[in-house]
Coordinates of C-alpha atoms and ligand atoms in Angstrom, one line a residue:
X10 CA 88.4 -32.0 22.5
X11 CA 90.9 -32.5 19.6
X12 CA 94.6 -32.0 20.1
X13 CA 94.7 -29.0 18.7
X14 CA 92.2 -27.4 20.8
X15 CA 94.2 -29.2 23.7
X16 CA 97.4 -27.7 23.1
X17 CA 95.6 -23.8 23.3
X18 CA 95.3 -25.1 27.5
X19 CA 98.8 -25.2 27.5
X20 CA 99.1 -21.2 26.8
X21 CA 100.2 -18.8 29.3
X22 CA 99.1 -15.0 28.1
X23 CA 100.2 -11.9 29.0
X24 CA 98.1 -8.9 28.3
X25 CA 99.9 -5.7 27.3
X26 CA 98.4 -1.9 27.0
X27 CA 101.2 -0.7 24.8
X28 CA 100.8 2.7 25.8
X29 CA 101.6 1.9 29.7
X30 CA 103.7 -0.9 28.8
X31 CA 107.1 0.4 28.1
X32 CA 108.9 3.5 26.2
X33 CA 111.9 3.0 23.7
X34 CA 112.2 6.0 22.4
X35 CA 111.8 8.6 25.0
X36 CA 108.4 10.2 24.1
X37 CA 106.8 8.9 27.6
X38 CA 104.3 6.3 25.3
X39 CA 104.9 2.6 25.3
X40 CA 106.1 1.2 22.0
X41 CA 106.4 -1.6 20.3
X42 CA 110.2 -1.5 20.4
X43 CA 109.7 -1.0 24.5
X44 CA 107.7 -4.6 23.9
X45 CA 110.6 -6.1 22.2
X46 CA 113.0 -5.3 24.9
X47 CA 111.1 -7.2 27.4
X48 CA 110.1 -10.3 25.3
X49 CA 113.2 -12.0 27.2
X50 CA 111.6 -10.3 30.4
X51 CA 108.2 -12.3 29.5
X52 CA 109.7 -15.8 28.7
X53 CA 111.6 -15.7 31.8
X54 CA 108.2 -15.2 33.7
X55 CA 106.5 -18.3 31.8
X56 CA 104.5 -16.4 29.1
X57 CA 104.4 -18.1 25.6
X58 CA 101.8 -15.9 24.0
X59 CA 101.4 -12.0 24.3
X60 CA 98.1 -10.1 23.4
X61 CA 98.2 -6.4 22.8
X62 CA 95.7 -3.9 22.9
X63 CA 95.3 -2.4 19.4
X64 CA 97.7 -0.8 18.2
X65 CA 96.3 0.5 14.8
X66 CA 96.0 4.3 14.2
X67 CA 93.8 5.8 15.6
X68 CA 92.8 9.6 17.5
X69 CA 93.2 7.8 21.0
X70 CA 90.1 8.5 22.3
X71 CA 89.8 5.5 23.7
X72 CA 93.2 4.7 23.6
X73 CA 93.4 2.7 20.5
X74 CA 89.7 1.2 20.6
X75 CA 88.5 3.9 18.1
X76 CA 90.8 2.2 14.9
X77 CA 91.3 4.5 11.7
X78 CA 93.2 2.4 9.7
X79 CA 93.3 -1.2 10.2
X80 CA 96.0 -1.8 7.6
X81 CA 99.1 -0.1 9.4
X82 CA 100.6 0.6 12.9
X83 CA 99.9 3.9 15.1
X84 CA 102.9 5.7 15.0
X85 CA 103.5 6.6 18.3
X86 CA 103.8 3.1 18.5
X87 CA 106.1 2.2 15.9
X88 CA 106.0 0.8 12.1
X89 CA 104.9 -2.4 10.1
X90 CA 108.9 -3.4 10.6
X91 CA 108.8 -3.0 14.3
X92 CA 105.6 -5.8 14.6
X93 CA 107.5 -7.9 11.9
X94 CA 110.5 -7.7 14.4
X95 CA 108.4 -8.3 17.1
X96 CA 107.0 -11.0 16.0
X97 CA 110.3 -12.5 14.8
X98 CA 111.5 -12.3 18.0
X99 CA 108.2 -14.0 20.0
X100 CA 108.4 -17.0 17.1
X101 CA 112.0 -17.8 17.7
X102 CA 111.0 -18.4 21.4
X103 CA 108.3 -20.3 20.6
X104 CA 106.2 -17.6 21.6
X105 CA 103.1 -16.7 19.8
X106 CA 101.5 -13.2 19.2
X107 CA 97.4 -12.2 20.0
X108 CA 96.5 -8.9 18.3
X109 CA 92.9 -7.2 19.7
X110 CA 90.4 -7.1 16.7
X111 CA 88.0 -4.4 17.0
X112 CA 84.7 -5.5 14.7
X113 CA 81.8 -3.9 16.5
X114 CA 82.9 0.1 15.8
X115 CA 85.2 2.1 13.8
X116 CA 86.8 5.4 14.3
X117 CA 84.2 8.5 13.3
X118 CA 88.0 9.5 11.1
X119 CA 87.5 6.0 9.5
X120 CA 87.7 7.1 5.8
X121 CA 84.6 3.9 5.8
X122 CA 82.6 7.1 7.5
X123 CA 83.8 9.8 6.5
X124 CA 82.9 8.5 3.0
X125 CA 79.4 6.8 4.5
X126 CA 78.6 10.3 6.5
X127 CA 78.4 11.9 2.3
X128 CA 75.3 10.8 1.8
X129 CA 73.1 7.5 0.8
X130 CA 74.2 6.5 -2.5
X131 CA 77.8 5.1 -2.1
X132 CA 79.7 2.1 -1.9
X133 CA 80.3 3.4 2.2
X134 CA 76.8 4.5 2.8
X135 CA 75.8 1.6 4.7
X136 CA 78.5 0.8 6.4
X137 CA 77.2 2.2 9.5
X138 CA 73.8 2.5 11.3
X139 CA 72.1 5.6 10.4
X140 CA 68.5 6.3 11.6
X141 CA 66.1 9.3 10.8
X142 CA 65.0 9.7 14.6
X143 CA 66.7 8.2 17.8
X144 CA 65.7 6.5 20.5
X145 CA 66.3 6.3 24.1
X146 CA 69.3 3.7 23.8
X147 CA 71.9 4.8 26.0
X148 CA 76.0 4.8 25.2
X149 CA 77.8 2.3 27.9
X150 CA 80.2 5.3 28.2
X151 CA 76.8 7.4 28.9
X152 CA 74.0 9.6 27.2
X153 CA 73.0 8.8 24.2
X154 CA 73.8 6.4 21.8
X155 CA 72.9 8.2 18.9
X156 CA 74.6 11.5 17.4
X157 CA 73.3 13.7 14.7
X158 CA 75.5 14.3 11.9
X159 CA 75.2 17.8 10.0
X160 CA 76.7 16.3 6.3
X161 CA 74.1 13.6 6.0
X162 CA 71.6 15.3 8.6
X163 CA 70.9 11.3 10.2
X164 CA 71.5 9.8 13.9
X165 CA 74.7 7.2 13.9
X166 CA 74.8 4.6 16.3
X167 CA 77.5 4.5 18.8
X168 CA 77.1 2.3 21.6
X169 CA 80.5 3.4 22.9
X170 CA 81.8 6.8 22.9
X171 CA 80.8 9.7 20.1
X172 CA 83.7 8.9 17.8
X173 CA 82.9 5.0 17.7
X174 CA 80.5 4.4 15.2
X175 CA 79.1 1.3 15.5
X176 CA 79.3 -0.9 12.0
X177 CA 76.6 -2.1 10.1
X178 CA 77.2 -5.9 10.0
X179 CA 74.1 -7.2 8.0
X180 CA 76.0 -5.3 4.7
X181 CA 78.0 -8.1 3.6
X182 CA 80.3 -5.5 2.3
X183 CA 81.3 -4.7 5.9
X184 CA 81.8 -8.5 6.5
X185 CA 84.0 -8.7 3.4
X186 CA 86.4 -5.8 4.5
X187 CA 86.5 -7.4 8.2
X188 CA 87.2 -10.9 6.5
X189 CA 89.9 -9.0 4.6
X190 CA 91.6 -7.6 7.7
X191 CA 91.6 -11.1 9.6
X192 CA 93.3 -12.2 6.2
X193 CA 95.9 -9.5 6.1
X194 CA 97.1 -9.8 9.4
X195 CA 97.4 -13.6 9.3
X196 CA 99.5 -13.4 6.5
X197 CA 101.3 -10.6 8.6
X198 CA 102.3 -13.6 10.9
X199 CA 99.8 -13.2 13.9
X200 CA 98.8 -15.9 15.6
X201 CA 95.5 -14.7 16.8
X202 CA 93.1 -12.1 18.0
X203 CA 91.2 -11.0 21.5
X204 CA 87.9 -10.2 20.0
X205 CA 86.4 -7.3 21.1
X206 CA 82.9 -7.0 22.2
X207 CA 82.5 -9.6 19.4
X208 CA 78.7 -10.3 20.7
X209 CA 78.2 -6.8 19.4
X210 CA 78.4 -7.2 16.1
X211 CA 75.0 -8.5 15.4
X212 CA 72.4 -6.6 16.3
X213 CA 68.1 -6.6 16.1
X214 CA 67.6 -2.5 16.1
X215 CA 63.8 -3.5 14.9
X216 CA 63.3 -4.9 18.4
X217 CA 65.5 -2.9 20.3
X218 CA 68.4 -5.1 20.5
X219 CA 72.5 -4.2 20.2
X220 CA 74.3 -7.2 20.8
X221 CA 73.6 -11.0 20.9
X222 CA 71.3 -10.8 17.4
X223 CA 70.0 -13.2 15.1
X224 CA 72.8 -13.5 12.6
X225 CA 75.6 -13.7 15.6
X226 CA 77.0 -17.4 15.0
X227 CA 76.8 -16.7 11.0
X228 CA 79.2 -13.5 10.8
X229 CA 81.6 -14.9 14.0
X230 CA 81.7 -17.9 11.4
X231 CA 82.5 -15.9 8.3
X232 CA 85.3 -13.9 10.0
X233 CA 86.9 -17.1 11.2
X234 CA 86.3 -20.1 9.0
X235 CA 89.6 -22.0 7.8
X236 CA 92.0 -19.4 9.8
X237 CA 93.1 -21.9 12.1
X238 CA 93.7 -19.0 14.3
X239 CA 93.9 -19.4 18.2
X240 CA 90.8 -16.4 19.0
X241 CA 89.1 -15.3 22.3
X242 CA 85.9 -13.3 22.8
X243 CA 84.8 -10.5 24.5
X244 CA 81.5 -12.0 24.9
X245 CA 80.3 -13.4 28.4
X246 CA 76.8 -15.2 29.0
X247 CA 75.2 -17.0 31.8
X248 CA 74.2 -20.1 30.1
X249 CA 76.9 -22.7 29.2
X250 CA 75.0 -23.6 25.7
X251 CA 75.1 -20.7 24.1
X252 CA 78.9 -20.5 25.6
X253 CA 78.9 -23.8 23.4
X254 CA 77.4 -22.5 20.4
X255 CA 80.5 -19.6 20.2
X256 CA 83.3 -22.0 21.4
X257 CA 82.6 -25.5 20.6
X258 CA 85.5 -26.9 18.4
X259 CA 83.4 -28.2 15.7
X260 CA 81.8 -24.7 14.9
X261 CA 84.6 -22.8 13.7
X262 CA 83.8 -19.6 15.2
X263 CA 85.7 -18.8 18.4
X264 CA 88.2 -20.8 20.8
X265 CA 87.4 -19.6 23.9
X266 CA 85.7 -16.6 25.5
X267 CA 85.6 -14.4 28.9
X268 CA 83.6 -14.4 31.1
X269 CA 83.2 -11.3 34.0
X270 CA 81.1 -13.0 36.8
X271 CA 84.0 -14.0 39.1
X272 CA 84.6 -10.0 38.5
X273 CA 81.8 -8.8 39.6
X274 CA 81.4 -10.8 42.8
X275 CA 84.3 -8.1 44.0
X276 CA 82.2 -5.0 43.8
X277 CA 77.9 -3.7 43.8
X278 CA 79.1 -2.2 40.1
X279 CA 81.6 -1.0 38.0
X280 CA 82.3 2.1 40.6
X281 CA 80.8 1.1 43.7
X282 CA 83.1 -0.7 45.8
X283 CA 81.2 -4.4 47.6
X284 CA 81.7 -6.1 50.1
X285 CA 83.8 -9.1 48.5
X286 CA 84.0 -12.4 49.8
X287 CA 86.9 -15.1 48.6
X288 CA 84.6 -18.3 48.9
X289 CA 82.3 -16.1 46.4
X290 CA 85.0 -15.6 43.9
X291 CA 85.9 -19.3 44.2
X292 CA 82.4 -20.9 43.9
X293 CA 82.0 -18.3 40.4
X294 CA 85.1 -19.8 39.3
X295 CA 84.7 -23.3 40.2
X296 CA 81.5 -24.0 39.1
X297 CA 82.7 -22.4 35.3
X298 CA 85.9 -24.6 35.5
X299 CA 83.2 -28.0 36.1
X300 CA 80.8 -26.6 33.1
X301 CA 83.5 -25.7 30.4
X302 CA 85.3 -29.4 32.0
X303 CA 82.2 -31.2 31.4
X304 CA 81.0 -30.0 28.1
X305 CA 85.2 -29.9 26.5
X306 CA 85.0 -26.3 26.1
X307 CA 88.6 -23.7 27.3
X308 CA 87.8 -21.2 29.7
X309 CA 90.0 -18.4 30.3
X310 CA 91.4 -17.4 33.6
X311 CA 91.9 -13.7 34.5
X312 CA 91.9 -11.5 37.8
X313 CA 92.8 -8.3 35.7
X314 CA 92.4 -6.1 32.6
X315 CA 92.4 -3.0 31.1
X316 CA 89.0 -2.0 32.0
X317 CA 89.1 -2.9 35.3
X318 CA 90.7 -1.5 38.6
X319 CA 92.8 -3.8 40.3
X320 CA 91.6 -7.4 42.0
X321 CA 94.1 -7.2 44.5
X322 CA 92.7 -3.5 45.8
X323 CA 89.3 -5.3 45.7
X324 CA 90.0 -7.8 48.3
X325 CA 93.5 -6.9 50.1
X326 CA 94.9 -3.8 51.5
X327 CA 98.7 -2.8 51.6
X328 CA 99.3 -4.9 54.0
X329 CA 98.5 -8.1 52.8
X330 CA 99.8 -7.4 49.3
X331 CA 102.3 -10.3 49.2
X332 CA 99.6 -12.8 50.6
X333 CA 96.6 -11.2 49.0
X334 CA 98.6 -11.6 45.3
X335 CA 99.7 -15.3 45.7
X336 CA 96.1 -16.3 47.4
X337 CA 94.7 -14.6 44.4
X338 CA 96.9 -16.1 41.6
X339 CA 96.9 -19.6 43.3
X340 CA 93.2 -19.3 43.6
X341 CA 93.0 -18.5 39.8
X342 CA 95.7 -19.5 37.8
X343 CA 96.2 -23.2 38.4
X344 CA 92.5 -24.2 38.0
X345 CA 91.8 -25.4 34.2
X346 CA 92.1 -22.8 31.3
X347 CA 94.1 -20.3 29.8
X348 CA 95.8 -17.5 32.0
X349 CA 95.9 -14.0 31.4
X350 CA 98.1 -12.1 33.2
X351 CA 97.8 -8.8 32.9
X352 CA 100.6 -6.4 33.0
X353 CA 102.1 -5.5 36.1
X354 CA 100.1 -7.9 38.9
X355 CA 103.3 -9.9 38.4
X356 CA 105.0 -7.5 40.6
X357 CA 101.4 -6.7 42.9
X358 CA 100.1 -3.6 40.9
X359 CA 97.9 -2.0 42.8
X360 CA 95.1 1.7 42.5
X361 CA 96.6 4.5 42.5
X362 CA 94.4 7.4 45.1
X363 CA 94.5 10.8 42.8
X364 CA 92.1 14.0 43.4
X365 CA 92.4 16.3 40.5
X366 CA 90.2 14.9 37.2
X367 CA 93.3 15.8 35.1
X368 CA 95.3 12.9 36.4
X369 CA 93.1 10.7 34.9
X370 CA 92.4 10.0 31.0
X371 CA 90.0 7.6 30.4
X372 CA 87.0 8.9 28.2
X373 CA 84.5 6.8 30.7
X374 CA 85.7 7.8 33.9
X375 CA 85.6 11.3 32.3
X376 CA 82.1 10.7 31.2
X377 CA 81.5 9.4 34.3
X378 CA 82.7 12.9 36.0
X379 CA 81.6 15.4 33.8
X380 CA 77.8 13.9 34.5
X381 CA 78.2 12.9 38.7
X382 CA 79.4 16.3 39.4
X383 CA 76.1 17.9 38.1
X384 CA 74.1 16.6 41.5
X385 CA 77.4 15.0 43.4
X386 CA 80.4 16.8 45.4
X387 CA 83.3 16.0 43.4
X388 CA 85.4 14.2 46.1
X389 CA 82.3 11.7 46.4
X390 CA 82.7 11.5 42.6
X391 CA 87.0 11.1 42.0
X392 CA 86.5 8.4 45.0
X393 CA 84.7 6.4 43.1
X394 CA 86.3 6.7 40.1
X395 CA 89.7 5.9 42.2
X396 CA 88.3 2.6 42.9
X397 CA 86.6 1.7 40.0
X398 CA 88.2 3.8 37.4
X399 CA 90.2 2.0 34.2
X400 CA 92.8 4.4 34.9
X401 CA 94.0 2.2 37.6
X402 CA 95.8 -0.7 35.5
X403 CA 97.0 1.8 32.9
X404 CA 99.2 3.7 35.0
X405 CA 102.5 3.0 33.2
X406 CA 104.4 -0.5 34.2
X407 CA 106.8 0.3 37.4
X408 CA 110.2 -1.8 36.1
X409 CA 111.7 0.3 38.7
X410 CA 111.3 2.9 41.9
X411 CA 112.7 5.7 39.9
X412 CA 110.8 8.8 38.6
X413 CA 109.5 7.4 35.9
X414 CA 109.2 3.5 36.8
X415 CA 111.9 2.7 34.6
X416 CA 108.8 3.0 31.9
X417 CA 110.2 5.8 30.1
X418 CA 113.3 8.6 30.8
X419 CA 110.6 11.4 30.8
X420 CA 107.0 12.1 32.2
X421 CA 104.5 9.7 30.4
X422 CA 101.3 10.3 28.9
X423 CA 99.6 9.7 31.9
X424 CA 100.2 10.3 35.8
X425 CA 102.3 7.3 36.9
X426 CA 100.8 5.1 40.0
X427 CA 101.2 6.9 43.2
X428 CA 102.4 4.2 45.2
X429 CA 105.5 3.7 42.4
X430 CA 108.3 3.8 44.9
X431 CA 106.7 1.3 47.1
X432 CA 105.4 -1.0 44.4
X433 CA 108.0 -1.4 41.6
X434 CA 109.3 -5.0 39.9
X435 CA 112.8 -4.2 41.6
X436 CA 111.9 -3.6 45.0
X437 CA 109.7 -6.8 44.3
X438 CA 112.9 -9.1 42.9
X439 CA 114.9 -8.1 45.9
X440 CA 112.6 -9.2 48.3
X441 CA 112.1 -12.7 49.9
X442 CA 108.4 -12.7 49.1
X443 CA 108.5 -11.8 46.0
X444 CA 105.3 -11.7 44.2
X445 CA 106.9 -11.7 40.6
X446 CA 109.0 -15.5 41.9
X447 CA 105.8 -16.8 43.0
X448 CA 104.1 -16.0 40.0
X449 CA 106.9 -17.5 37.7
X450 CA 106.7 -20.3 39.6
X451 CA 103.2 -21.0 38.6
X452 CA 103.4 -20.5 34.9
X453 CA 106.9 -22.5 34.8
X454 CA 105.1 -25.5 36.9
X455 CA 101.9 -24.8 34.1
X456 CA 104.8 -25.3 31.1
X457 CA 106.2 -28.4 32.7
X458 CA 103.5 -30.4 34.2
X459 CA 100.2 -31.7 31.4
X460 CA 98.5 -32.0 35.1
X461 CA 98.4 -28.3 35.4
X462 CA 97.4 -27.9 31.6
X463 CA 95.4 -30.9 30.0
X464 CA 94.6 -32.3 33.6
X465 CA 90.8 -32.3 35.5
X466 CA 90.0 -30.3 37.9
X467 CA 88.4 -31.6 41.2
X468 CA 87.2 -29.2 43.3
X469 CA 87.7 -30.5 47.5
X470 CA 86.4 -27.2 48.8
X471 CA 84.5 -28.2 52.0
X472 CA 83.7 -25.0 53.6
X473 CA 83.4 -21.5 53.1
X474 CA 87.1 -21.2 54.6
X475 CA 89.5 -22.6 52.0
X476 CA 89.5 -23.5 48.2
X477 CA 91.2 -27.0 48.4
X478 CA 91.4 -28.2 44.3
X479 CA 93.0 -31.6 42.5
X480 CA 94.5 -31.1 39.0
X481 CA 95.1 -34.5 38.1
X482 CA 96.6 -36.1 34.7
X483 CA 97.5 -39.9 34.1
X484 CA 99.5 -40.6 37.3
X485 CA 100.4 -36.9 38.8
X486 CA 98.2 -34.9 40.9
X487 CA 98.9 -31.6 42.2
X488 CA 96.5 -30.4 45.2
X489 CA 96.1 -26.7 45.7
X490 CA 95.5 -25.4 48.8
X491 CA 94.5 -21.5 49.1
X492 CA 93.4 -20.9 52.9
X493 CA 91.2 -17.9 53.5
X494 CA 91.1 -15.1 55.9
X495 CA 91.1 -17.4 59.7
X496 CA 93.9 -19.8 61.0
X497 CA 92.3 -23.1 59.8
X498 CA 93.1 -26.5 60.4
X499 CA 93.1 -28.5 57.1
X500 CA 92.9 -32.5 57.4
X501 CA 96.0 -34.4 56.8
X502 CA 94.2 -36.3 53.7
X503 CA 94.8 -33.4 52.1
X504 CA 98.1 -32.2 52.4
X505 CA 100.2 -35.5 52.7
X506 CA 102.5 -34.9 49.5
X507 CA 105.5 -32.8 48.7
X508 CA 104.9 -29.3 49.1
X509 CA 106.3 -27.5 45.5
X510 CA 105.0 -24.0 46.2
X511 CA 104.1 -22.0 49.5
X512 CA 103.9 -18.2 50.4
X513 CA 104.9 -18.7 54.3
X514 CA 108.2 -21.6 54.3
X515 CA 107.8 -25.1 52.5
X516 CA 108.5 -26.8 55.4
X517 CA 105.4 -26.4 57.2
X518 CA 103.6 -29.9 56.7
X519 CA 101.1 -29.2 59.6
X520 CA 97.6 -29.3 59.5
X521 CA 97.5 -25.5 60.7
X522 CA 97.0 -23.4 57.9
X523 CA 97.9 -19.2 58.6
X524 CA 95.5 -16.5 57.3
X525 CA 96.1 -16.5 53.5
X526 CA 98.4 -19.5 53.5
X527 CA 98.9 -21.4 49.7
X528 CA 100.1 -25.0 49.5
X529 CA 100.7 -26.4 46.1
X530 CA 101.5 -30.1 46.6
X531 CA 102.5 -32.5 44.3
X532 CA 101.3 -36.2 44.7
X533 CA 102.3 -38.8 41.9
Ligands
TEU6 O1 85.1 -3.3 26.5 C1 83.7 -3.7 26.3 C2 82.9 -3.3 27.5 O2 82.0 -4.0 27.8 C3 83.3 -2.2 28.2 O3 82.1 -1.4 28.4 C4 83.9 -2.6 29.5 O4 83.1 -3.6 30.1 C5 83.9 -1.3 30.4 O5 84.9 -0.5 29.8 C6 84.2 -1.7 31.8 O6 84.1 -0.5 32.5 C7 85.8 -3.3 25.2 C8 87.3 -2.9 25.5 O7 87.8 -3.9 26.4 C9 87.2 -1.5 26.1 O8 88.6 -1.1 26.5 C10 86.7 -0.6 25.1 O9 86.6 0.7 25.7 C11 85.3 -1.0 24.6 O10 85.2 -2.4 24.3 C12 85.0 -0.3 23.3 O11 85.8 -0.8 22.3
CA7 CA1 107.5 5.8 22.9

């Protein structure tokens, strides 16, 4: 792996969803100025790069993921000046800024379609899939996945909800304008882009397929060619050569991807809670570490995003927040590959138990509703959505325990998390296990040690009981320990070293581990 490539291991990313994230000028919405306030907030934690959920104008109805105008800022979020600030501000610290990049769809308020929906004879009218008849492909955010249009009286593809269309990416026009974007916002100053179901964008409708098509490595390649940019895809597979294929160095397309295995292994499906097991979730993430090792590739590291309800509600109750969040986070965030921390599990965010639909906002869980409560009672259906519901990590951030979190200074756009006064970044700081400390303690001993960056990864697991690792780089090695859910005894080959990080007291050098118990030892 070339330098370059190397150095991208030594980020530390912090994911934002500036609507939840926090409010600057009193409108209960998260703003970019509200992201500016907390940059100091964010360095102090041991983040050097920030991604952001778009922020482009758009209708909202999916919160930012249905983009208008690609060109400009939403303005309940703020203006061009306010990014150019912000990004003043990340580049003095040495920070660097990750914008989301939305290919696959537009907004149906798009001027591209509501030029494209005139009719079949302009410079738009192939932007977009348009089809005489439909088929039986179903929306991921339910029913169908084509809608008629009136004007130009054909069937547009969206594989997402009715006012994504999906774009027509074998028009080289549409591959222009995206190229154009990319270009735009580099010379804007970003320093890279979370690509959005990037896997999308090439399609094989002929033979029934939306996502993974023929032309995929071609148009990732023309987007990205001689940016230098630092990109990461929404675009998980099972097999580690087509992984190669998107992220290999030499092939200019992406830098690294996501993958959503070690996600799954928490739950039967998006909605349907499992029954989760932690030597699951290691051996998912273990053996991806050893593939991406083995073949030079970055893997990303993540227990949380926007589209997902909380890890830590997956595996821990109330009880065991403290524990459950440094297990998880030790477990995760050490092994080899760029963190993403998503807002808020610094402090131990967890779900949030509503009843009424109107407390939640998210057009899938409100798909998800409006077509359960048809042949399901409706507590059945708003329990489900409570634990798997998106909803759940875009309750606003909780600085605070006061009304409103210390988000905003009036009621935000969305019901806050129930358990706010109880789970708040204050009540967190002033405690002796604090969740946010440990946490900043892992990213600061990421930013200071090439072990814990560049290093390899040996995994010592021996059992089903702990996840023992090695991160090891010239002469340091730094052994992780992450007991599971029984007192254990743990050989002394393992732990004979200085103990740098634990979440009971660092003076216990026994072999006895404690349910839950995390040793970070350094040996060098
Ligand atoms: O998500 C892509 C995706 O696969 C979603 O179906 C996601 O897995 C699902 O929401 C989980 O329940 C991306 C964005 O992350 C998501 O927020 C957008 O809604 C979606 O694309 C459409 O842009
Ligand atoms: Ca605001």
């Amino acid at each position: 792996m070339d330098n370059k490539y190397n150095d991208y291991l030594k980020l530390n990313v912090y994911q934002i969803y500036p609507k939840s994230f926090k409010d600057s000028n009193g409108d209960g919405i998260g703003d970019l100025g509200g992201i500016i306030s907390k940059v100091d907030y964010l360095y102090d934690l041991g983040i050097n790069a920030i991604w952001i959920c778009p922020i482009y104008p758009s209708p909202m109805d999916d919160n930012g993921y249905d983009i208008s105008d690609y060109y400009d800022i939403a303005k309940e979020y703020g203006t061009l000046d306010d990014l150019k600030l912000l990004i003043k501000k990340l580049h003095e610290k040495g920070m660097k800024l990750i914008m989301d990049f939305v290919a696959n769809h537009t907004s149906t308020s798009h001027k591209w379609f509501i030029e494209s929906r005139k009719g079949k004879d302009n410079y738009y009218s192939d932007f977009y899939v348009w089809k005489d008849t439909k088929n039986e492909h179903k929306s991921i955010f339910g029913g169908s996945a084509w809608e008629f249009d009136d004007l130009r009286k054909q069937y547009y593809l969206h594989s997402f909800c009715i006012s994504q269309a999906d774009l027509n990416f074998d028009n080289p026009n549409v591959r222009g304008e995206m190229r154009k974007i990319i270009d735009y916002w580099v010379a804007f100053g970003v320093d890279g882009f979370r690509c959005d179901v990037i896997d999308m964008i090439s399609k094989d409708l002929d033979n029934d397929i939306y996502g993974n098509g023929p032309n995929l490595h071609k148009y990732i390649n023309e987007l990205f060619k001689g940016t230098n940019l630092f990109t990461v895809g929404e675009c998980s597979s099972k097999n580690i050569i087509d992984i190669k294929n998107k992220i290999d160095s030499s092939r200019e397309e992406l830098v690294t991807l996501f993958q959503f295995d070690h996600i799954d292994v928490s739950r039967k499906s998006k909605f349907i809670k499992g029954e989760p097991k932690l030597y699951e979730y290691r051996n998912v993430l273990s053996n991806w570490v050893k593939a991406f090792q083995e073949n030079d590739l970055i893997y990303t590291l993540f227990t949380d995003n926007h589209d997902q309800s909380f890890m830590l509600s997956r595996f821990f109750d109330f009880n065991n927040r403290y524990l459950g969040a440094t297990l998880l986070a030790s477990m995760t965030y050490l092994l080899r590959g760029i963190p993403f921390i998503y807002q808020g599990i610094e402090y131990g965010s967890m779900n949030s138990e509503y009843s009424d639909i109107n407390d939640f906002n998210d057009i899938e869980s409100i798909n998800y509703y409006n077509e359960q409560i048809k042949h399901k009672d409706i507590k059945e259906v708003i329990d489900v959505i409570n634990f798997g519901g998106r909803d759940n990590p875009r309750r606003p951030m909780a600085f605070d325990g006061s009304k409103f979190g210390g988000f905003s200074d009036k009621a935000s756009w969305i019901a806050p998390s129930k358990n706010l006064s109880t789970i708040n970044l204050e009540k967190d700081l002033k405690s002796d296990k604090s969740i946010f400390r440990f946490y900043q303690k892992i990213l600061w001993l990421r930013n200071l040690n090439e072990a814990l960056t560049i290093g390899s990864f040996i995994d010592h697991s021996y059992d089903n009981n702990s996840f023992i690792y090695e991160r090891k780089y010239k002469d340091t090695s730094f052994i992780v320990i992450c007991n599971f859910d029984e007192e254990n005894r743990i050989p002394y080959k393992y732990i004979n070293g200085e103990i740098v990080l634990s979440n009971y007291n660092k003076e216990r050098y026994k072999e006895e581990f404690l349910p839950y118990e995390v040793r970070i030892i350094r040996i060098s």
